Amino acid sequence: MGQKIQAVKGMNDLLPVEQKDFKLTAAFWQAFEDTVTRWARSYGYNQIRTPIVEQTGLFVRSIGEETDVVGKEMYTFADSNDSLSLSLRPEGTASCLRAVVEHNLLYNGPQKLWYMGPMFRRERPQKGRYRQFHQVGAEALGFEGPDIDAEIVAMSADLWNELGIRDHLVLEINSLGNREERAAHRAALVAYLGSHQDKLDEDSKRRLHTNPLRVLDSKNPDLQEICNKAPHLTEYLGEASRTHYAGFKAMLDGLGIAYVENPRLVRGLDYYNQTVFEWTTDKLGAQATVCGGGRYDGLIEELGGKPAPSIGFAMGVERLLLLVRDYGSLAYQAAPDVYAMHQGEGAALQAMKHAQTLRAAGFDVLQHAGSQSLKAQMKKADASGARFALIVAQNELSDGTVTLKDLQGTHGQTTLDAALLTSTLQQWKNA
């Protein structure tokens, strides 16, 4: 017997049943995808699908060469001819905008797009954080005012309501201003942190001159006092940025969406400006952020397109579904409606015909395969979780009848004309 080959650490199989270390099932996941598809459509967003492999330069240019994502976490490799560096996508926005620019999607006006799929980062796996993970993201491209900022936050809030987890999430917001304002704040921040360099940890010292905003996001408890007293970016905002931020907050207030202003909220990618936000929870341990996003008005131009204001967000699906599983609600059906059984010569074919008729009427039917006693088949019907059992016996073929049994309800068992099978099951199911 050959040695078993296991999945790569931090890359999970999605099975019909819960696993010991990964308790999300394929049926639960599918129900979430169906919910997301309806939700995105209700806001007028169209789906876009991009390759999971892109040129490495896309992420270096968009995310930032000095970020941890590009510097330490990407899966990067050379193409077979060694002339092109490729990377598995670590996030969805850059790929989405690359496609927008390449195919000139903004030619006829603004676009609202959404995506869903796997992303990859080489980091230490833990609850809610994996090396292959999945994101749902939305991008509103070509919209300038704070109204779209508020809409995209309201859009995410609606999803939390639908999933039953709104009470377990807190909205944090901030403004990063424009490029010039961030540059002025960066200079003040570097000077301030430099005066405390002897107290910084190694990560913060590394980030001091490459990505100093990320120092403010440090989870090191020894640095919290230093970070709390650091210059706030909001102190460097000009009139236009302050007006945009005030308009955004006013709309959130008008929509009844509660928020907390967090001056240390900076997000981890270089392309953000103006509005940034995160939805956080205290129910998932260290992995507090479930969804985050903000404006990236200069990114389309950076990727070779004409300048266009843009905003978007992404949510981690695994992290979100762990929250939904434990605290929310998501209706889904893993079991079939009907388990179709047969006994005797010719009964298997007739049961299969009835199963096809029921599927055409909208029922999920699991067809028993093989020849076993009715007692053994009934055990499998019970184990399947099906609500109803359809029994086709050889002695019923001549008179055109079938037997139905309600495995979970009060309808009992009855033999009826096969022509009444579909209507009877519909009545039973809706009763």
CSV table of C-alpha atoms in Angstrom, one decimal:
chain,number,residue,atom,x,y,z
A,1,MET,CA,0.0,0.0,0.0
A,2,GLY,CA,1.4,3.4,-1.0
A,3,GLN,CA,2.0,6.1,1.6
A,4,LYS,CA,-0.9,8.5,2.1
A,5,ILE,CA,-0.5,12.0,0.6
A,6,GLN,CA,-2.1,14.7,2.8
A,7,ALA,CA,-3.4,18.2,1.9
A,8,VAL,CA,-0.9,21.1,2.2
A,9,LYS,CA,-1.0,22.5,5.7
A,10,GLY,CA,-3.5,25.4,5.9
A,11,MET,CA,-5.3,24.3,2.7
A,12,ASN,CA,-8.6,22.5,3.7
A,13,ASP,CA,-10.8,20.1,1.9
A,14,LEU,CA,-14.5,21.0,2.0
A,15,LEU,CA,-16.4,17.8,2.7
A,16,PRO,CA,-20.1,16.8,3.0
A,17,VAL,CA,-19.5,16.3,6.8
A,18,GLU,CA,-17.7,18.3,9.4
A,19,GLN,CA,-14.0,17.6,10.0
A,20,LYS,CA,-12.2,17.5,13.3
A,21,ASP,CA,-10.2,20.7,12.6
A,22,PHE,CA,-12.4,22.3,9.9
A,23,LYS,CA,-16.1,22.3,10.8
A,24,LEU,CA,-17.6,23.9,7.7
A,25,THR,CA,-19.5,21.6,5.4
A,26,ALA,CA,-19.9,21.9,1.6
A,27,ALA,CA,-23.7,22.3,2.0
A,28,PHE,CA,-23.3,25.1,4.5
A,29,TRP,CA,-20.8,26.8,2.2
A,30,GLN,CA,-23.1,26.4,-0.8
A,31,ALA,CA,-26.0,28.0,1.1
A,32,PHE,CA,-23.8,31.0,1.9
A,33,GLU,CA,-22.8,31.3,-1.8
A,34,ASP,CA,-26.4,31.3,-2.8
A,35,THR,CA,-27.2,34.0,-0.3
A,36,VAL,CA,-24.3,36.1,-1.4
A,37,THR,CA,-25.3,35.8,-5.1
A,38,ARG,CA,-28.8,37.1,-4.3
A,39,TRP,CA,-27.5,39.8,-2.0
A,40,ALA,CA,-25.0,41.2,-4.5
A,41,ARG,CA,-27.6,41.2,-7.3
A,42,SER,CA,-30.0,43.1,-5.1
A,43,TYR,CA,-27.5,46.0,-5.0
A,44,GLY,CA,-26.9,45.9,-8.7
A,45,TYR,CA,-23.5,44.3,-8.6
A,46,ASN,CA,-22.3,42.1,-11.5
A,47,GLN,CA,-20.0,39.1,-10.9
A,48,ILE,CA,-16.5,39.0,-12.2
A,49,ARG,CA,-14.2,36.0,-12.2
A,50,THR,CA,-10.4,36.3,-12.6
A,51,PRO,CA,-7.5,33.8,-12.7
A,52,ILE,CA,-6.0,32.7,-9.4
A,53,VAL,CA,-2.5,33.2,-11.0
A,54,GLU,CA,-1.3,36.7,-12.0
A,55,GLN,CA,2.0,38.3,-12.9
A,56,THR,CA,3.8,39.1,-9.6
A,57,GLY,CA,4.3,42.7,-10.7
A,58,LEU,CA,0.5,43.3,-10.4
A,59,PHE,CA,0.7,42.8,-6.6
A,60,VAL,CA,4.0,44.5,-6.2
A,61,ARG,CA,2.6,47.6,-7.9
A,62,SER,CA,-0.8,47.6,-6.2
A,63,ILE,CA,-0.4,46.2,-2.8
A,64,GLY,CA,3.1,47.6,-2.2
A,65,GLU,CA,6.5,45.9,-2.3
A,66,GLU,CA,7.2,46.7,1.4
A,67,THR,CA,4.0,45.2,2.7
A,68,ASP,CA,4.1,41.8,4.6
A,69,VAL,CA,1.7,40.3,2.0
A,70,VAL,CA,4.2,40.9,-0.9
A,71,GLY,CA,7.4,40.7,1.1
A,72,LYS,CA,6.7,37.5,3.1
A,73,GLU,CA,3.4,35.8,2.3
A,74,MET,CA,2.9,35.4,-1.4
A,75,TYR,CA,3.3,32.1,-3.2
A,76,THR,CA,5.6,33.2,-6.1
A,77,PHE,CA,7.3,31.0,-8.7
A,78,ALA,CA,8.9,31.3,-12.1
A,79,ASP,CA,7.1,30.3,-15.3
A,80,SER,CA,8.6,27.3,-17.1
A,81,ASN,CA,10.8,29.5,-19.3
A,82,ASP,CA,12.0,31.4,-16.3
A,83,SER,CA,11.2,34.7,-17.9
A,84,LEU,CA,8.0,35.6,-16.0
A,85,SER,CA,7.4,35.7,-12.3
A,86,LEU,CA,3.9,34.5,-11.3
A,87,SER,CA,2.1,34.6,-8.0
A,88,LEU,CA,-1.0,33.0,-6.6
A,89,ARG,CA,-3.4,35.9,-5.9
A,90,PRO,CA,-3.2,37.0,-2.2
A,91,GLU,CA,-6.3,39.2,-2.5
A,92,GLY,CA,-9.0,40.0,-5.0
A,93,THR,CA,-9.0,43.8,-5.7
A,94,ALA,CA,-5.8,43.9,-7.7
A,95,SER,CA,-6.9,41.1,-10.0
A,96,CYS,CA,-10.4,42.7,-10.4
A,97,LEU,CA,-8.9,46.1,-11.4
A,98,ARG,CA,-6.3,44.5,-13.7
A,99,ALA,CA,-9.3,42.9,-15.6
A,100,VAL,CA,-11.2,46.2,-15.6
A,101,VAL,CA,-8.2,48.1,-17.1
A,102,GLU,CA,-7.3,45.3,-19.5
A,103,HIS,CA,-10.8,45.1,-20.9
A,104,ASN,CA,-11.7,48.8,-20.6
A,105,LEU,CA,-14.8,48.1,-18.6
A,106,LEU,CA,-15.1,51.7,-17.5
A,107,TYR,CA,-15.5,52.9,-21.1
A,108,ASN,CA,-19.3,53.2,-20.8
A,109,GLY,CA,-19.4,54.5,-17.3
A,110,PRO,CA,-19.0,53.4,-13.6
A,111,GLN,CA,-19.1,49.7,-12.7
A,112,LYS,CA,-20.3,47.7,-9.6
A,113,LEU,CA,-18.6,44.3,-9.5
A,114,TRP,CA,-18.3,41.5,-7.1
A,115,TYR,CA,-16.2,38.3,-6.9
A,116,MET,CA,-15.9,35.2,-4.8
A,117,GLY,CA,-13.0,32.7,-4.8
A,118,PRO,CA,-9.8,31.3,-3.3
A,119,MET,CA,-6.8,33.5,-2.3
A,120,PHE,CA,-3.4,32.4,-1.0
A,121,ARG,CA,-1.0,33.6,1.6
A,122,ARG,CA,1.9,31.7,3.2
A,123,GLU,CA,1.3,32.4,6.9
A,124,ARG,CA,0.9,30.3,10.0
A,125,PRO,CA,-2.5,28.6,9.9
A,126,GLN,CA,-4.8,29.1,12.9
A,127,LYS,CA,-8.5,29.3,13.5
A,128,GLY,CA,-10.0,31.5,10.8
A,129,ARG,CA,-6.7,32.0,9.1
A,130,TYR,CA,-5.5,29.6,6.4
A,131,ARG,CA,-3.0,29.5,3.6
A,132,GLN,CA,-5.7,28.9,1.0
A,133,PHE,CA,-8.7,31.0,2.1
A,134,HIS,CA,-11.7,32.5,0.3
A,135,GLN,CA,-13.0,36.0,-0.1
A,136,VAL,CA,-16.1,37.7,-1.2
A,137,GLY,CA,-15.5,41.2,-2.4
A,138,ALA,CA,-17.3,44.1,-3.9
A,139,GLU,CA,-15.8,47.0,-5.9
A,140,ALA,CA,-17.7,50.2,-6.9
A,141,LEU,CA,-15.6,51.9,-9.6
A,142,GLY,CA,-16.0,55.4,-10.9
A,143,PHE,CA,-18.0,56.8,-8.0
A,144,GLU,CA,-16.6,59.8,-6.2
A,145,GLY,CA,-18.9,61.0,-3.4
A,146,PRO,CA,-19.3,59.7,0.1
A,147,ASP,CA,-22.7,58.3,-0.8
A,148,ILE,CA,-21.1,55.2,-2.4
A,149,ASP,CA,-18.9,54.8,0.7
A,150,ALA,CA,-22.0,54.7,2.9
A,151,GLU,CA,-23.8,52.4,0.5
A,152,ILE,CA,-21.1,49.8,0.4
A,153,VAL,CA,-21.0,49.8,4.3
A,154,ALA,CA,-24.8,49.5,4.3
A,155,MET,CA,-24.5,46.7,1.8
A,156,SER,CA,-22.3,44.7,4.2
A,157,ALA,CA,-24.5,45.5,7.1
A,158,ASP,CA,-27.5,44.0,5.3
A,159,LEU,CA,-25.6,40.8,4.8
A,160,TRP,CA,-24.8,40.6,8.5
A,161,ASN,CA,-28.5,41.0,9.2
A,162,GLU,CA,-29.5,38.3,6.7
A,163,LEU,CA,-26.9,35.9,8.3
A,164,GLY,CA,-28.1,36.7,11.8
A,165,ILE,CA,-24.7,38.0,13.1
A,166,ARG,CA,-25.2,41.8,13.1
A,167,ASP,CA,-25.2,42.0,16.9
A,168,HIS,CA,-21.8,40.3,17.0
A,169,LEU,CA,-20.0,42.8,14.7
A,170,VAL,CA,-18.7,46.3,15.3
A,171,LEU,CA,-18.0,48.8,12.5
A,172,GLU,CA,-14.8,50.8,12.9
A,173,ILE,CA,-14.0,53.7,10.5
A,174,ASN,CA,-11.3,56.2,9.7
A,175,SER,CA,-10.0,58.5,7.0
A,176,LEU,CA,-6.5,58.2,5.5
A,177,GLY,CA,-6.8,61.4,3.5
A,178,ASN,CA,-5.1,61.9,0.2
A,179,ARG,CA,-1.5,61.2,-0.9
A,180,GLU,CA,-0.1,64.5,0.2
A,181,GLU,CA,-1.9,64.4,3.6
A,182,ARG,CA,-0.6,60.9,4.2
A,183,ALA,CA,2.9,62.0,3.3
A,184,ALA,CA,2.8,64.8,5.9
A,185,HIS,CA,1.5,62.4,8.5
A,186,ARG,CA,4.0,59.8,7.6
A,187,ALA,CA,6.9,62.2,8.2
A,188,ALA,CA,5.5,63.2,11.6
A,189,LEU,CA,4.9,59.6,12.5
A,190,VAL,CA,8.4,58.4,11.5
A,191,ALA,CA,9.9,61.3,13.6
A,192,TYR,CA,7.7,60.3,16.6
A,193,LEU,CA,8.3,56.6,16.4
A,194,GLY,CA,12.0,57.2,15.8
A,195,SER,CA,12.2,59.0,19.2
A,196,HIS,CA,10.9,55.8,20.8
A,197,GLN,CA,13.0,53.4,18.6
A,198,ASP,CA,14.6,51.8,21.7
A,199,LYS,CA,11.1,50.6,22.8
A,200,LEU,CA,10.0,49.2,19.4
A,201,ASP,CA,9.9,45.5,18.7
A,202,GLU,CA,11.8,44.0,15.7
A,203,ASP,CA,8.7,44.1,13.5
A,204,SER,CA,8.0,47.7,14.2
A,205,LYS,CA,11.7,48.7,13.7
A,206,ARG,CA,11.5,47.0,10.3
A,207,ARG,CA,8.3,48.8,9.4
A,208,LEU,CA,9.5,52.2,10.7
A,209,HIS,CA,10.9,53.4,7.4
A,210,THR,CA,9.1,51.1,5.0
A,211,ASN,CA,5.4,51.1,6.2
A,212,PRO,CA,5.2,53.1,9.4
A,213,LEU,CA,1.4,53.2,9.4
A,214,ARG,CA,1.4,49.4,10.1
A,215,VAL,CA,3.3,50.1,13.4
A,216,LEU,CA,0.1,51.6,14.7
A,217,ASP,CA,-1.7,48.4,13.9
A,218,SER,CA,0.7,46.4,16.2
A,219,LYS,CA,-0.9,43.9,18.5
A,220,ASN,CA,2.1,44.0,20.9
A,221,PRO,CA,0.6,45.1,24.3
A,222,ASP,CA,4.0,46.7,25.2
A,223,LEU,CA,3.5,49.2,22.3
A,224,GLN,CA,0.0,50.2,22.9
A,225,GLU,CA,0.8,53.3,24.9
A,226,ILE,CA,3.3,54.5,22.3
A,227,CYS,CA,0.8,53.9,19.5
A,228,ASN,CA,-2.0,55.6,21.3
A,229,LYS,CA,0.0,58.8,21.7
A,230,ALA,CA,1.2,58.8,18.1
A,231,PRO,CA,0.1,61.6,15.7
A,232,HIS,CA,-3.4,60.9,14.3
A,233,LEU,CA,-3.8,61.0,10.5
A,234,THR,CA,-7.0,62.9,10.9
A,235,GLU,CA,-5.0,65.8,12.3
A,236,TYR,CA,-3.4,66.2,8.8
A,237,LEU,CA,-6.6,66.1,6.7
A,238,GLY,CA,-7.3,69.1,4.4
A,239,GLU,CA,-10.7,70.6,3.9
A,240,ALA,CA,-11.8,68.3,1.0
A,241,SER,CA,-10.9,65.2,2.9
A,242,ARG,CA,-12.6,66.4,6.1
A,243,THR,CA,-15.7,67.2,4.1
A,244,HIS,CA,-15.8,63.8,2.4
A,245,TYR,CA,-15.3,62.0,5.8
A,246,ALA,CA,-18.0,64.2,7.4
A,247,GLY,CA,-20.4,63.4,4.6
A,248,PHE,CA,-19.7,59.7,5.0
A,249,LYS,CA,-20.4,59.7,8.7
A,250,ALA,CA,-23.6,61.8,8.2
A,251,MET,CA,-25.0,59.2,5.9
A,252,LEU,CA,-24.1,56.4,8.2
A,253,ASP,CA,-25.9,58.3,11.0
A,254,GLY,CA,-28.9,58.8,8.7
A,255,LEU,CA,-29.0,55.1,7.9
A,256,GLY,CA,-28.9,54.2,11.6
A,257,ILE,CA,-25.6,52.3,11.2
A,258,ALA,CA,-23.6,52.6,14.4
A,259,TYR,CA,-19.8,53.0,14.2
A,260,VAL,CA,-16.7,53.6,16.2
A,261,GLU,CA,-14.0,56.0,14.9
A,262,ASN,CA,-10.6,54.4,15.2
A,263,PRO,CA,-7.7,56.8,14.3
A,264,ARG,CA,-5.4,53.8,14.3
A,265,LEU,CA,-7.3,51.9,11.6
A,266,VAL,CA,-5.0,51.9,8.6
A,267,ARG,CA,-5.6,48.6,6.7
A,268,GLY,CA,-2.6,46.5,5.6
A,269,LEU,CA,-2.3,47.5,1.9
A,270,ASP,CA,-0.7,50.5,0.4
A,271,TYR,CA,-3.4,51.5,-2.1
A,272,TYR,CA,-6.0,52.8,0.4
A,273,ASN,CA,-6.9,56.5,0.8
A,274,GLN,CA,-9.7,58.5,2.3
A,275,THR,CA,-12.4,56.2,3.8
A,276,VAL,CA,-11.3,52.9,5.4
A,277,PHE,CA,-13.5,50.6,7.5
A,278,GLU,CA,-13.5,47.2,9.2
A,279,TRP,CA,-16.2,45.0,10.7
A,280,THR,CA,-14.7,43.3,13.8
A,281,THR,CA,-15.9,40.7,16.3
A,282,ASP,CA,-14.7,39.4,19.7
A,283,LYS,CA,-16.1,35.9,19.0
A,284,LEU,CA,-13.1,34.5,16.9
A,285,GLY,CA,-10.2,35.1,19.2
A,286,ALA,CA,-7.2,36.9,17.7
A,287,GLN,CA,-8.8,37.0,14.2
A,288,ALA,CA,-11.1,40.0,14.9
A,289,THR,CA,-11.5,41.4,11.4
A,290,VAL,CA,-14.3,39.7,9.4
A,291,CYS,CA,-14.6,42.3,6.6
A,292,GLY,CA,-12.6,45.3,5.6
A,293,GLY,CA,-12.2,47.8,2.9
A,294,GLY,CA,-12.0,51.4,1.8
A,295,ARG,CA,-11.2,53.8,-1.0
A,296,TYR,CA,-8.3,53.3,-3.4
A,297,ASP,CA,-8.8,56.3,-5.8
A,298,GLY,CA,-5.4,56.1,-7.4
A,299,LEU,CA,-5.1,52.4,-8.0
A,300,ILE,CA,-6.7,52.1,-11.4
A,301,GLU,CA,-4.3,54.8,-12.7
A,302,GLU,CA,-1.4,53.0,-11.1
A,303,LEU,CA,-2.4,49.9,-13.1
A,304,GLY,CA,-2.4,51.7,-16.4
A,305,GLY,CA,-6.0,52.9,-16.6
A,306,LYS,CA,-7.5,56.3,-16.7
A,307,PRO,CA,-8.0,57.9,-13.2
A,308,ALA,CA,-11.2,56.7,-11.6
A,309,PRO,CA,-12.3,57.0,-7.9
A,310,SER,CA,-13.0,53.6,-6.4
A,311,ILE,CA,-14.0,51.9,-3.2
A,312,GLY,CA,-14.4,48.2,-2.2
A,313,PHE,CA,-14.3,45.7,0.5
A,314,ALA,CA,-13.6,42.0,1.0
A,315,MET,CA,-14.7,39.5,3.7
A,316,GLY,CA,-12.9,36.3,4.7
A,317,VAL,CA,-15.4,33.5,4.0
A,318,GLU,CA,-14.0,30.9,6.4
A,319,ARG,CA,-13.9,33.4,9.3
A,320,LEU,CA,-17.4,34.7,8.5
A,321,LEU,CA,-18.9,31.2,8.3
A,322,LEU,CA,-17.4,30.2,11.6
A,323,LEU,CA,-19.2,33.2,13.1
A,324,VAL,CA,-22.4,32.3,11.4
A,325,ARG,CA,-22.2,28.7,12.4
A,326,ASP,CA,-21.8,29.5,16.1
A,327,TYR,CA,-23.9,32.6,16.5
A,328,GLY,CA,-26.0,33.3,13.4
A,329,SER,CA,-28.5,31.5,11.1
A,330,LEU,CA,-28.2,30.2,7.6
A,331,ALA,CA,-30.9,28.0,6.2
A,332,TYR,CA,-29.6,25.1,4.2
A,333,GLN,CA,-30.6,21.6,3.3
A,334,ALA,CA,-27.9,19.0,3.3
A,335,ALA,CA,-30.3,16.0,3.2
A,336,PRO,CA,-32.4,14.9,0.2
A,337,ASP,CA,-36.2,15.3,0.3
A,338,VAL,CA,-36.8,11.7,-0.7
A,339,TYR,CA,-35.0,8.4,-0.5
A,340,ALA,CA,-36.2,6.1,-3.3
A,341,MET,CA,-36.1,2.3,-2.5
A,342,HIS,CA,-37.1,-0.7,-4.6
A,343,GLN,CA,-37.7,-4.4,-4.1
A,344,GLY,CA,-38.1,-7.2,-6.6
A,345,GLU,CA,-37.6,-7.6,-10.4
A,346,GLY,CA,-38.3,-4.5,-12.4
A,347,ALA,CA,-38.8,-2.3,-9.4
A,348,ALA,CA,-35.4,-0.6,-9.6
A,349,LEU,CA,-36.1,0.8,-13.1
A,350,GLN,CA,-39.6,2.0,-12.0
A,351,ALA,CA,-38.2,3.6,-8.9
A,352,MET,CA,-35.7,5.4,-11.0
A,353,LYS,CA,-38.4,6.7,-13.3
A,354,HIS,CA,-40.4,8.0,-10.3
A,355,ALA,CA,-37.3,9.7,-9.0
A,356,GLN,CA,-36.7,11.5,-12.3
A,357,THR,CA,-40.3,12.7,-12.2
A,358,LEU,CA,-39.9,14.0,-8.7
A,359,ARG,CA,-36.6,15.8,-9.5
A,360,ALA,CA,-38.4,17.5,-12.4
A,361,ALA,CA,-40.9,18.7,-9.9
A,362,GLY,CA,-38.2,20.3,-7.7
A,363,PHE,CA,-37.6,17.5,-5.2
A,364,ASP,CA,-34.1,16.3,-4.2
A,365,VAL,CA,-34.1,12.5,-4.5
A,366,LEU,CA,-31.4,10.0,-3.4
A,367,GLN,CA,-31.8,6.8,-5.4
A,368,HIS,CA,-30.8,3.6,-3.7
A,369,ALA,CA,-28.3,1.6,-5.7
A,370,GLY,CA,-27.8,-2.1,-5.5
A,371,SER,CA,-30.0,-4.9,-4.2
A,372,GLN,CA,-30.6,-5.1,-0.5
A,373,SER,CA,-33.5,-6.0,1.8
A,374,LEU,CA,-36.1,-3.3,2.4
A,375,LYS,CA,-35.0,-3.4,6.1
A,376,ALA,CA,-31.4,-2.5,5.1
A,377,GLN,CA,-32.6,0.1,2.6
A,378,MET,CA,-34.8,1.7,5.3
A,379,LYS,CA,-31.7,2.0,7.6
A,380,LYS,CA,-29.9,3.9,4.8
A,381,ALA,CA,-33.0,6.1,4.2
A,382,ASP,CA,-32.9,7.0,7.9
A,383,ALA,CA,-29.2,7.6,7.8
A,384,SER,CA,-29.5,9.9,4.8
A,385,GLY,CA,-31.6,12.4,6.7
A,386,ALA,CA,-34.4,12.3,4.0
A,387,ARG,CA,-37.8,13.3,5.2
A,388,PHE,CA,-39.7,10.9,3.0
A,389,ALA,CA,-39.1,7.4,1.7
A,390,LEU,CA,-40.5,6.2,-1.6
A,391,ILE,CA,-40.9,2.4,-1.9
A,392,VAL,CA,-41.5,0.6,-5.2
A,393,ALA,CA,-42.2,-3.1,-4.8
A,394,GLN,CA,-42.5,-5.8,-7.5
A,395,ASN,CA,-46.1,-6.6,-6.4
A,396,GLU,CA,-47.1,-2.9,-6.9
A,397,LEU,CA,-45.9,-2.7,-10.5
A,398,SER,CA,-48.9,-4.3,-12.0
A,399,ASP,CA,-51.5,-2.1,-10.3
A,400,GLY,CA,-49.5,1.2,-10.7
A,401,THR,CA,-49.1,2.0,-7.1
A,402,VAL,CA,-46.3,3.1,-4.8
A,403,THR,CA,-45.7,3.4,-1.1
A,404,LEU,CA,-44.8,6.7,0.7
A,405,LYS,CA,-43.5,6.9,4.2
A,406,ASP,CA,-43.0,10.1,6.2
A,407,LEU,CA,-39.7,9.5,8.1
A,408,GLN,CA,-39.8,12.6,10.2
A,409,GLY,CA,-43.4,13.8,10.4
A,410,THR,CA,-47.0,12.7,11.1
A,411,HIS,CA,-48.2,11.5,7.8
A,412,GLY,CA,-47.3,7.9,8.5
A,413,GLN,CA,-47.2,5.4,5.6
A,414,THR,CA,-49.6,5.1,2.7
A,415,THR,CA,-49.9,3.2,-0.6
A,416,LEU,CA,-51.3,5.4,-3.4
A,417,ASP,CA,-51.8,5.6,-7.2
A,418,ALA,CA,-48.4,6.5,-8.7
A,419,ALA,CA,-50.1,9.3,-10.6
A,420,LEU,CA,-50.7,11.0,-7.3
A,421,LEU,CA,-47.1,10.7,-6.1
A,422,THR,CA,-45.9,14.2,-6.9
A,423,SER,CA,-49.0,16.0,-5.7
A,424,THR,CA,-49.1,14.0,-2.4
A,425,LEU,CA,-45.4,14.7,-1.7
A,426,GLN,CA,-46.0,18.4,-2.3
A,427,GLN,CA,-48.9,18.4,0.1
A,428,TRP,CA,-46.8,16.5,2.7
A,429,LYS,CA,-43.8,18.8,2.4
A,430,ASN,CA,-45.8,22.0,2.7
A,431,ALA,CA,-48.0,20.8,5.5
